[in-house]
Tab-separated table of C-alpha atoms in Angstrom:
chain	number	residue	atom	x	y	z
O	1	MET	CA	-21.831	-80.259	-85.669
O	2	ALA	CA	-25.196	-81.946	-85.123
O	3	THR	CA	-27.338	-81.764	-82.030
O	4	VAL	CA	-30.610	-83.540	-81.372
O	5	LEU	CA	-32.988	-81.877	-78.951
O	6	PRO	CA	-36.124	-83.683	-77.714
O	7	PHE	CA	-39.594	-82.266	-78.175
O	8	LEU	CA	-42.275	-83.838	-76.034
O	9	ALA	CA	-45.553	-83.618	-77.868
O	10	VAL	CA	-48.752	-82.952	-75.983
O	11	GLY	CA	-52.191	-82.903	-77.589
O	12	VAL	CA	-52.999	-79.282	-78.350
O	13	SER	CA	-56.028	-77.836	-80.098
O	14	ALA	CA	-55.758	-74.665	-82.142
O	15	SER	CA	-58.235	-72.576	-84.057
O	16	GLY	CA	-58.219	-69.407	-86.112
O	17	PRO	CA	-55.008	-67.810	-87.390
O	18	SER	CA	-52.805	-69.662	-84.854
O	19	SER	CA	-53.593	-73.029	-86.462
O	20	ASN	CA	-51.241	-72.448	-89.414
O	21	ARG	CA	-48.707	-74.988	-88.065
O	22	ILE	CA	-45.714	-72.685	-87.617
O	23	LEU	CA	-43.288	-73.267	-84.749
O	24	ASN	CA	-41.202	-70.337	-83.464
O	25	TYR	CA	-37.739	-71.804	-82.800
O	26	GLN	CA	-35.190	-69.646	-81.004
O	27	ILE	CA	-31.565	-70.724	-80.908
O	28	ARG	CA	-28.488	-69.349	-79.163
O	29	LEU	CA	-25.100	-70.548	-80.396
O	30	THR	CA	-21.737	-70.144	-78.702
O	31	ASN	CA	-18.247	-71.435	-79.367
O	32	ALA	CA	-16.502	-73.935	-77.073
O	33	SER	CA	-15.502	-71.068	-74.731
O	34	GLY	CA	-19.091	-69.872	-74.354
O	35	VAL	CA	-18.641	-66.805	-76.581
O	36	PRO	CA	-21.673	-66.103	-78.828
O	37	VAL	CA	-21.152	-66.748	-82.547
O	38	ALA	CA	-20.382	-63.686	-84.653
O	39	ASP	CA	-23.217	-61.650	-86.146
O	40	GLY	CA	-24.143	-62.829	-89.630
O	41	THR	CA	-25.741	-65.816	-91.290
O	42	LEU	CA	-25.351	-69.530	-90.717
O	43	SER	CA	-26.986	-72.485	-92.426
O	44	LEU	CA	-29.055	-74.725	-90.123
O	45	LYS	CA	-30.616	-78.050	-91.079
O	46	LEU	CA	-33.728	-78.420	-88.898
O	47	THR	CA	-35.110	-81.952	-89.075
O	48	MET	CA	-37.548	-83.774	-86.759
O	49	PHE	CA	-37.183	-87.499	-86.023
O	50	THR	CA	-38.940	-90.285	-84.103
O	51	ALA	CA	-35.823	-91.017	-81.983
O	52	SER	CA	-32.673	-89.248	-80.791
O	53	ALA	CA	-30.508	-91.580	-82.906
O	54	GLY	CA	-31.450	-93.748	-85.869
O	55	GLY	CA	-35.070	-92.612	-85.932
O	56	THR	CA	-37.335	-92.027	-88.897
O	57	GLN	CA	-37.410	-88.538	-90.376
O	58	LEU	CA	-40.822	-86.955	-89.770
O	59	TYR	CA	-40.247	-83.446	-91.115
O	60	THR	CA	-37.583	-81.041	-92.347
O	61	ALA	CA	-37.972	-77.243	-92.580
O	62	CYS	CA	-36.324	-77.111	-96.030
O	63	SER	CA	-35.909	-79.972	-98.476
O	64	ALA	CA	-34.503	-80.534	-101.935
O	65	ASP	CA	-37.997	-81.141	-103.360
O	66	GLY	CA	-40.058	-79.005	-100.941
O	67	SER	CA	-41.725	-82.022	-99.318
O	68	PRO	CA	-41.807	-82.480	-95.508
O	69	THR	CA	-39.855	-85.754	-95.679
O	70	GLY	CA	-37.562	-84.944	-98.614
O	71	THR	CA	-33.774	-84.726	-98.471
O	72	PRO	CA	-33.031	-82.033	-95.835
O	73	THR	CA	-31.436	-78.786	-96.936
O	74	ALA	CA	-30.531	-75.801	-94.765
O	75	VAL	CA	-32.405	-72.768	-93.524
O	76	THR	CA	-30.435	-69.512	-93.716
O	77	ALA	CA	-30.560	-68.009	-90.208
O	78	THR	CA	-29.400	-64.509	-89.291
O	79	PHE	CA	-27.626	-64.295	-85.926
O	80	SER	CA	-27.233	-61.249	-83.685
O	81	ASN	CA	-25.351	-61.563	-80.388
O	82	GLY	CA	-25.368	-65.343	-80.893
O	83	SER	CA	-29.162	-65.621	-81.208
O	84	SER	CA	-31.565	-66.270	-84.042
O	85	SER	CA	-35.281	-66.972	-84.412
O	86	ILE	CA	-36.683	-69.215	-87.145
O	87	LEU	CA	-40.335	-69.810	-87.972
O	88	ILE	CA	-40.275	-73.537	-88.753
O	89	GLY	CA	-43.064	-74.383	-91.208
O	90	ASP	CA	-43.366	-70.828	-92.569
O	91	PRO	CA	-43.584	-70.941	-96.384
O	92	ALA	CA	-41.576	-67.686	-96.503
O	93	ILE	CA	-38.560	-69.201	-94.684
O	94	THR	CA	-35.263	-68.660	-96.545
O	95	CYS	CA	-33.686	-71.940	-97.611
O	96	ALA	CA	-30.008	-72.073	-98.614
O	97	SER	CA	-31.138	-74.500	-101.359
O	98	GLY	CA	-34.328	-76.387	-102.083
O	99	SER	CA	-37.684	-75.123	-100.829
O	100	ALA	CA	-39.533	-74.580	-97.560
O	101	ALA	CA	-41.727	-77.498	-96.491
O	102	ALA	CA	-45.155	-77.099	-94.902
O	103	MET	CA	-45.533	-78.720	-91.490
O	104	PRO	CA	-47.924	-81.719	-91.647
O	105	GLY	CA	-51.106	-81.373	-89.599
O	106	ASP	CA	-50.514	-84.688	-87.819
O	107	LEU	CA	-46.840	-84.083	-86.946
O	108	PHE	CA	-47.447	-83.717	-83.209
O	109	ASN	CA	-49.797	-86.706	-82.894
O	110	ILE	CA	-47.007	-88.913	-81.508
O	111	THR	CA	-45.507	-89.172	-78.018
O	112	ALA	CA	-42.041	-87.731	-78.652
O	113	ILE	CA	-40.329	-85.834	-81.466
O	114	TYR	CA	-36.612	-85.098	-81.632
O	115	LEU	CA	-35.283	-81.988	-83.390
O	116	GLY	CA	-31.946	-82.477	-85.128
O	117	VAL	CA	-29.988	-79.255	-85.669
O	118	THR	CA	-26.949	-79.268	-87.953
O	119	VAL	CA	-24.939	-76.022	-88.064
O	120	ALA	CA	-22.608	-74.937	-90.868
O	121	ALA	CA	-21.278	-71.623	-92.177
O	122	ALA	CA	-23.449	-70.085	-94.918
């Protein structure tokens, strides 16, 4: 299952410890009946694109080679009551394979970014 969610980028200035380019992403997953997913871990591919379909990949949280635009691999996310929180861009993020990728400093210098989320059992 893949879902693309739009991010609208707005020019933002940061300084001090908050400028480390980490995005707190919170997700709530349910089944088709609206029941939260079971507690445990799921693998999530978190990839940002220039368009909702057919766009250019700008960034992925985990990649096969650890680069921001490498082949996307999955983050291992722990769910409780159907919810999880992931720090996208955190070098300590747990990847199912590959390595965490640092978020580029110029990532949000464009008008719109679309977050693709692919969910699979860990």
